[in-house]
């Protein structure tokens, strides 16, 4: 699968998204000019992610993990990674957690352990995507994540998520992992990145 990696900047050493979340999105209008839907085009890996998350086509986990692992293998030794930490989900009631399943599959393919326990989400932030103001997002994310003091001392960590939107969640997680967890290095990989910061 062809990907088009996008550099991500934030409170981490280096970060990448494998591709954009959408290639284009245009409104579909009826004869009265009312918007009835959207004609959205996505890069191949973004389409896989969309179908995994919204159509619950679980077999797509492997199809996403393979190009992600191929990409990660190019950086694994440079970053000297010790483990992968997926971003904890907003909705913990879901039986199937796409980010966790992708992280497990990527971890297997690149030979890295996936840690689901060290980073804890201690505050609900489920409505974050509805909020466009970065200051409000930061306030909501304040103290949303927790980690034991020195839990990652001397380790190089890959933070994994499905989507990079504004980067505020990833910034909050990286701050906790570096400042409290005392990780040596923090790197980021997401499957897609939105074209705007909303």
PDB file of C-alpha atoms in Angstrom:
ATOM      1  CA  UNK A   1       0.000   0.000   0.000  1.00  0.00           C
ATOM      2  CA  UNK A   2       1.371   3.385  -0.976  1.00  0.00           C
ATOM      3  CA  UNK A   3       1.650   5.938   1.817  1.00  0.00           C
ATOM      4  CA  UNK A   4       2.606   9.607   1.877  1.00  0.00           C
ATOM      5  CA  UNK A   5       4.237  10.259   5.312  1.00  0.00           C
ATOM      6  CA  UNK A   6       3.527  13.613   6.980  1.00  0.00           C
ATOM      7  CA  UNK A   7       5.928  15.132   9.526  1.00  0.00           C
ATOM      8  CA  UNK A   8       4.357  15.948  12.897  1.00  0.00           C
ATOM      9  CA  UNK A   9       5.691  18.668  15.178  1.00  0.00           C
ATOM     10  CA  UNK A  10       4.989  18.825  18.898  1.00  0.00           C
ATOM     11  CA  UNK A  11       6.391  18.054  22.362  1.00  0.00           C
ATOM     12  CA  UNK A  12       8.250  14.962  21.113  1.00  0.00           C
ATOM     13  CA  UNK A  13      11.615  14.143  19.558  1.00  0.00           C
ATOM     14  CA  UNK A  14      10.232  13.160  16.152  1.00  0.00           C
ATOM     15  CA  UNK A  15       6.812  12.240  14.822  1.00  0.00           C
ATOM     16  CA  UNK A  16       5.072  11.061  11.663  1.00  0.00           C
ATOM     17  CA  UNK A  17       1.625  10.342  10.281  1.00  0.00           C
ATOM     18  CA  UNK A  18       1.578   7.743   7.516  1.00  0.00           C
ATOM     19  CA  UNK A  19      -0.732   9.855   5.335  1.00  0.00           C
ATOM     20  CA  UNK A  20      -3.434  12.528   5.280  1.00  0.00           C
ATOM     21  CA  UNK A  21      -6.863  11.715   6.704  1.00  0.00           C
ATOM     22  CA  UNK A  22      -8.652  12.908   3.557  1.00  0.00           C
ATOM     23  CA  UNK A  23      -7.485  13.892   0.064  1.00  0.00           C
ATOM     24  CA  UNK A  24     -10.530  16.082  -0.567  1.00  0.00           C
ATOM     25  CA  UNK A  25     -14.047  16.647   0.741  1.00  0.00           C
ATOM     26  CA  UNK A  26     -16.781  18.468  -1.161  1.00  0.00           C
ATOM     27  CA  UNK A  27     -20.423  19.064  -0.196  1.00  0.00           C
ATOM     28  CA  UNK A  28     -23.142  17.208  -2.110  1.00  0.00           C
ATOM     29  CA  UNK A  29     -26.107  19.521  -2.686  1.00  0.00           C
ATOM     30  CA  UNK A  30     -29.694  18.866  -3.707  1.00  0.00           C
ATOM     31  CA  UNK A  31     -31.552  20.900  -6.353  1.00  0.00           C
ATOM     32  CA  UNK A  32     -32.297  23.590  -3.726  1.00  0.00           C
ATOM     33  CA  UNK A  33     -28.641  24.007  -2.807  1.00  0.00           C
ATOM     34  CA  UNK A  34     -28.979  22.257   0.568  1.00  0.00           C
ATOM     35  CA  UNK A  35     -26.059  20.101   1.658  1.00  0.00           C
ATOM     36  CA  UNK A  36     -27.187  16.468   1.799  1.00  0.00           C
ATOM     37  CA  UNK A  37     -23.803  14.850   2.396  1.00  0.00           C
ATOM     38  CA  UNK A  38     -20.125  14.939   1.549  1.00  0.00           C
ATOM     39  CA  UNK A  39     -18.096  13.475  -1.267  1.00  0.00           C
ATOM     40  CA  UNK A  40     -14.911  12.546   0.594  1.00  0.00           C
ATOM     41  CA  UNK A  41     -11.834  11.019  -1.018  1.00  0.00           C
ATOM     42  CA  UNK A  42      -9.236   9.347   1.202  1.00  0.00           C
ATOM     43  CA  UNK A  43      -5.728   7.996   0.696  1.00  0.00           C
ATOM     44  CA  UNK A  44      -5.641   4.148   0.742  1.00  0.00           C
ATOM     45  CA  UNK A  45      -4.538   3.777   4.385  1.00  0.00           C
ATOM     46  CA  UNK A  46      -7.051   6.415   5.527  1.00  0.00           C
ATOM     47  CA  UNK A  47      -9.823   4.472   3.770  1.00  0.00           C
ATOM     48  CA  UNK A  48      -8.707   1.329   5.597  1.00  0.00           C
ATOM     49  CA  UNK A  49      -8.824   3.224   8.923  1.00  0.00           C
ATOM     50  CA  UNK A  50     -12.260   4.674   8.156  1.00  0.00           C
ATOM     51  CA  UNK A  51     -13.668   1.226   7.382  1.00  0.00           C
ATOM     52  CA  UNK A  52     -12.060  -0.261  10.480  1.00  0.00           C
ATOM     53  CA  UNK A  53     -13.455   2.408  12.809  1.00  0.00           C
ATOM     54  CA  UNK A  54     -16.856   3.172  11.327  1.00  0.00           C
ATOM     55  CA  UNK A  55     -17.791  -0.007   9.474  1.00  0.00           C
ATOM     56  CA  UNK A  56     -16.169  -2.217  12.153  1.00  0.00           C
ATOM     57  CA  UNK A  57     -14.300  -4.253   9.543  1.00  0.00           C
ATOM     58  CA  UNK A  58     -11.837  -5.742  12.025  1.00  0.00           C
ATOM     59  CA  UNK A  59      -9.762  -7.569   9.410  1.00  0.00           C
ATOM     60  CA  UNK A  60      -8.424  -4.195   8.285  1.00  0.00           C
ATOM     61  CA  UNK A  61      -6.223  -4.004  11.417  1.00  0.00           C
ATOM     62  CA  UNK A  62      -3.616  -6.193   9.703  1.00  0.00           C
ATOM     63  CA  UNK A  63      -3.839  -4.236   6.450  1.00  0.00           C
ATOM     64  CA  UNK A  64      -3.060  -1.025   8.362  1.00  0.00           C
ATOM     65  CA  UNK A  65      -0.405  -2.574  10.616  1.00  0.00           C
ATOM     66  CA  UNK A  66       1.745  -3.894   7.747  1.00  0.00           C
ATOM     67  CA  UNK A  67       2.619  -0.508   6.124  1.00  0.00           C
ATOM     68  CA  UNK A  68       2.878   1.051   9.617  1.00  0.00           C
ATOM     69  CA  UNK A  69       5.401  -1.628  10.647  1.00  0.00           C
ATOM     70  CA  UNK A  70       7.342  -1.272   7.384  1.00  0.00           C
ATOM     71  CA  UNK A  71       7.591   2.467   8.019  1.00  0.00           C
ATOM     72  CA  UNK A  72       8.489   2.019  11.682  1.00  0.00           C
ATOM     73  CA  UNK A  73      11.243  -0.480  10.889  1.00  0.00           C
ATOM     74  CA  UNK A  74      13.106   2.343   9.118  1.00  0.00           C
ATOM     75  CA  UNK A  75      13.146   4.395  12.338  1.00  0.00           C
ATOM     76  CA  UNK A  76      13.209   1.748  15.074  1.00  0.00           C
ATOM     77  CA  UNK A  77      16.994   1.561  15.501  1.00  0.00           C
ATOM     78  CA  UNK A  78      17.538   5.310  14.972  1.00  0.00           C
ATOM     79  CA  UNK A  79      14.996   6.047  17.699  1.00  0.00           C
ATOM     80  CA  UNK A  80      16.279   3.115  19.819  1.00  0.00           C
ATOM     81  CA  UNK A  81      12.711   2.263  20.762  1.00  0.00           C
ATOM     82  CA  UNK A  82      12.012   0.122  23.818  1.00  0.00           C
ATOM     83  CA  UNK A  83       8.218  -0.050  23.663  1.00  0.00           C
ATOM     84  CA  UNK A  84       4.976   1.222  22.151  1.00  0.00           C
ATOM     85  CA  UNK A  85       2.336   3.013  24.226  1.00  0.00           C
ATOM     86  CA  UNK A  86      -1.037   3.510  22.505  1.00  0.00           C
ATOM     87  CA  UNK A  87      -3.144   6.525  23.469  1.00  0.00           C
ATOM     88  CA  UNK A  88      -5.854   5.338  25.899  1.00  0.00           C
ATOM     89  CA  UNK A  89      -9.330   5.444  24.305  1.00  0.00           C
ATOM     90  CA  UNK A  90     -11.939   8.086  25.139  1.00  0.00           C
ATOM     91  CA  UNK A  91     -14.673   5.448  25.192  1.00  0.00           C
ATOM     92  CA  UNK A  92     -13.525   2.611  27.435  1.00  0.00           C
ATOM     93  CA  UNK A  93     -16.882   0.816  27.159  1.00  0.00           C
ATOM     94  CA  UNK A  94     -16.194  -0.351  23.593  1.00  0.00           C
ATOM     95  CA  UNK A  95     -15.290  -4.013  23.454  1.00  0.00           C
ATOM     96  CA  UNK A  96     -13.125  -3.527  20.353  1.00  0.00           C
ATOM     97  CA  UNK A  97     -10.552  -0.719  20.645  1.00  0.00           C
ATOM     98  CA  UNK A  98      -9.098   0.007  17.167  1.00  0.00           C
ATOM     99  CA  UNK A  99      -6.006   1.875  18.459  1.00  0.00           C
ATOM    100  CA  UNK A 100      -5.143  -0.957  20.852  1.00  0.00           C
ATOM    101  CA  UNK A 101      -5.648  -3.630  18.184  1.00  0.00           C
ATOM    102  CA  UNK A 102      -3.484  -1.758  15.652  1.00  0.00           C
ATOM    103  CA  UNK A 103      -0.775  -1.183  18.278  1.00  0.00           C
ATOM    104  CA  UNK A 104      -0.739  -4.911  19.146  1.00  0.00           C
ATOM    105  CA  UNK A 105      -0.445  -5.874  15.488  1.00  0.00           C
ATOM    106  CA  UNK A 106       2.317  -3.301  14.794  1.00  0.00           C
ATOM    107  CA  UNK A 107       4.178  -4.382  17.946  1.00  0.00           C
ATOM    108  CA  UNK A 108       4.153  -8.019  16.795  1.00  0.00           C
ATOM    109  CA  UNK A 109       5.438  -7.088  13.342  1.00  0.00           C
ATOM    110  CA  UNK A 110       8.313  -4.892  14.577  1.00  0.00           C
ATOM    111  CA  UNK A 111       9.173  -6.960  17.647  1.00  0.00           C
ATOM    112  CA  UNK A 112       8.356  -4.326  20.284  1.00  0.00           C
ATOM    113  CA  UNK A 113       6.275  -4.794  23.451  1.00  0.00           C
ATOM    114  CA  UNK A 114       3.050  -2.804  23.671  1.00  0.00           C
ATOM    115  CA  UNK A 115       2.331  -1.283  27.088  1.00  0.00           C
ATOM    116  CA  UNK A 116      -1.358  -0.740  27.927  1.00  0.00           C
ATOM    117  CA  UNK A 117      -0.913  -0.151  31.656  1.00  0.00           C
ATOM    118  CA  UNK A 118       1.773   2.457  32.380  1.00  0.00           C
ATOM    119  CA  UNK A 119      -0.102   5.452  30.944  1.00  0.00           C
ATOM    120  CA  UNK A 120      -3.530   5.995  32.496  1.00  0.00           C
ATOM    121  CA  UNK A 121      -6.342   8.235  31.355  1.00  0.00           C
ATOM    122  CA  UNK A 122      -7.787   9.664  34.557  1.00  0.00           C
ATOM    123  CA  UNK A 123     -10.218  12.246  33.160  1.00  0.00           C
ATOM    124  CA  UNK A 124     -12.845  11.903  30.432  1.00  0.00           C
ATOM    125  CA  UNK A 125     -12.181  14.020  27.306  1.00  0.00           C
ATOM    126  CA  UNK A 126     -14.677  12.402  24.944  1.00  0.00           C
ATOM    127  CA  UNK A 127     -15.979  15.584  23.292  1.00  0.00           C
ATOM    128  CA  UNK A 128     -12.566  16.966  22.313  1.00  0.00           C
ATOM    129  CA  UNK A 129     -13.123  16.787  18.557  1.00  0.00           C
ATOM    130  CA  UNK A 130     -16.083  19.189  18.874  1.00  0.00           C
ATOM    131  CA  UNK A 131     -13.824  21.894  20.385  1.00  0.00           C
ATOM    132  CA  UNK A 132     -11.798  24.018  17.993  1.00  0.00           C
ATOM    133  CA  UNK A 133     -10.200  26.502  20.409  1.00  0.00           C
ATOM    134  CA  UNK A 134      -6.687  25.231  21.296  1.00  0.00           C
ATOM    135  CA  UNK A 135      -6.704  26.884  24.746  1.00  0.00           C
ATOM    136  CA  UNK A 136      -9.975  25.152  25.644  1.00  0.00           C
ATOM    137  CA  UNK A 137      -8.576  21.825  24.418  1.00  0.00           C
ATOM    138  CA  UNK A 138      -5.460  22.297  26.540  1.00  0.00           C
ATOM    139  CA  UNK A 139      -7.582  23.100  29.594  1.00  0.00           C
ATOM    140  CA  UNK A 140      -9.699  19.971  29.094  1.00  0.00           C
ATOM    141  CA  UNK A 141      -6.564  17.843  28.677  1.00  0.00           C
ATOM    142  CA  UNK A 142      -4.895  19.280  31.788  1.00  0.00           C
ATOM    143  CA  UNK A 143      -4.246  16.399  34.193  1.00  0.00           C
ATOM    144  CA  UNK A 144      -6.163  14.013  31.889  1.00  0.00           C
ATOM    145  CA  UNK A 145      -3.282  11.525  31.823  1.00  0.00           C
ATOM    146  CA  UNK A 146      -1.257  10.046  34.645  1.00  0.00           C
ATOM    147  CA  UNK A 147       1.849   7.915  35.015  1.00  0.00           C
ATOM    148  CA  UNK A 148       3.843   6.662  37.977  1.00  0.00           C
ATOM    149  CA  UNK A 149       6.926   8.723  38.775  1.00  0.00           C
ATOM    150  CA  UNK A 150      10.000   7.379  36.921  1.00  0.00           C
ATOM    151  CA  UNK A 151       7.900   4.604  35.319  1.00  0.00           C
ATOM    152  CA  UNK A 152       9.738   4.968  31.993  1.00  0.00           C
ATOM    153  CA  UNK A 153      13.120   6.091  33.265  1.00  0.00           C
ATOM    154  CA  UNK A 154      15.782   5.803  30.572  1.00  0.00           C
ATOM    155  CA  UNK A 155      13.396   4.340  27.977  1.00  0.00           C
ATOM    156  CA  UNK A 156      12.667   5.482  24.443  1.00  0.00           C
ATOM    157  CA  UNK A 157       8.932   5.319  23.837  1.00  0.00           C
ATOM    158  CA  UNK A 158       6.758   5.350  20.738  1.00  0.00           C
ATOM    159  CA  UNK A 159       3.347   6.930  21.317  1.00  0.00           C
ATOM    160  CA  UNK A 160       0.817   5.527  18.866  1.00  0.00           C
ATOM    161  CA  UNK A 161      -2.579   6.918  17.854  1.00  0.00           C
ATOM    162  CA  UNK A 162      -4.885   6.553  14.874  1.00  0.00           C
ATOM    163  CA  UNK A 163      -5.353  10.251  14.059  1.00  0.00           C
ATOM    164  CA  UNK A 164      -3.414  13.494  14.495  1.00  0.00           C
ATOM    165  CA  UNK A 165      -5.814  16.453  14.582  1.00  0.00           C
ATOM    166  CA  UNK A 166      -4.517  19.397  16.643  1.00  0.00           C
ATOM    167  CA  UNK A 167      -1.757  17.512  18.446  1.00  0.00           C
ATOM    168  CA  UNK A 168      -3.013  18.655  21.870  1.00  0.00           C
ATOM    169  CA  UNK A 169      -3.693  15.115  23.151  1.00  0.00           C
ATOM    170  CA  UNK A 170      -0.278  13.910  21.989  1.00  0.00           C
ATOM    171  CA  UNK A 171       1.397  16.975  23.542  1.00  0.00           C
ATOM    172  CA  UNK A 172      -0.342  16.316  26.881  1.00  0.00           C
ATOM    173  CA  UNK A 173       0.706  12.646  26.828  1.00  0.00           C
ATOM    174  CA  UNK A 174       4.303  13.420  25.856  1.00  0.00           C
ATOM    175  CA  UNK A 175       4.593  16.015  28.631  1.00  0.00           C
ATOM    176  CA  UNK A 176       3.471  13.471  31.249  1.00  0.00           C
ATOM    177  CA  UNK A 177       5.705  10.716  29.880  1.00  0.00           C
ATOM    178  CA  UNK A 178       8.786  12.925  29.811  1.00  0.00           C
ATOM    179  CA  UNK A 179       8.289  15.061  32.926  1.00  0.00           C
ATOM    180  CA  UNK A 180       6.808  12.502  35.305  1.00  0.00           C
ATOM    181  CA  UNK A 181       7.599   9.185  33.643  1.00  0.00           C
ATOM    182  CA  UNK A 182      11.183  10.381  32.917  1.00  0.00           C
ATOM    183  CA  UNK A 183      11.372   8.720  29.495  1.00  0.00           C
ATOM    184  CA  UNK A 184      14.638   9.332  27.692  1.00  0.00           C
ATOM    185  CA  UNK A 185      12.977   9.970  24.337  1.00  0.00           C
ATOM    186  CA  UNK A 186       9.411  10.182  23.034  1.00  0.00           C
ATOM    187  CA  UNK A 187       8.417   9.561  19.414  1.00  0.00           C
ATOM    188  CA  UNK A 188       5.019   9.658  17.744  1.00  0.00           C
ATOM    189  CA  UNK A 189       3.370   7.627  15.009  1.00  0.00           C
ATOM    190  CA  UNK A 190      -0.213   8.104  13.830  1.00  0.00           C
ATOM    191  CA  UNK A 191      -1.974   6.483  10.895  1.00  0.00           C
ATOM    192  CA  UNK A 192      -3.417   9.722   9.492  1.00  0.00           C
ATOM    193  CA  UNK A 193      -3.306  13.495   9.934  1.00  0.00           C
ATOM    194  CA  UNK A 194      -6.127  15.934   9.212  1.00  0.00           C
ATOM    195  CA  UNK A 195      -5.488  18.672   6.672  1.00  0.00           C
ATOM    196  CA  UNK A 196      -6.665  21.312   9.170  1.00  0.00           C
ATOM    197  CA  UNK A 197      -6.113  21.422  12.940  1.00  0.00           C
ATOM    198  CA  UNK A 198      -9.820  21.024  13.763  1.00  0.00           C
TER     199      UNK A 198
END
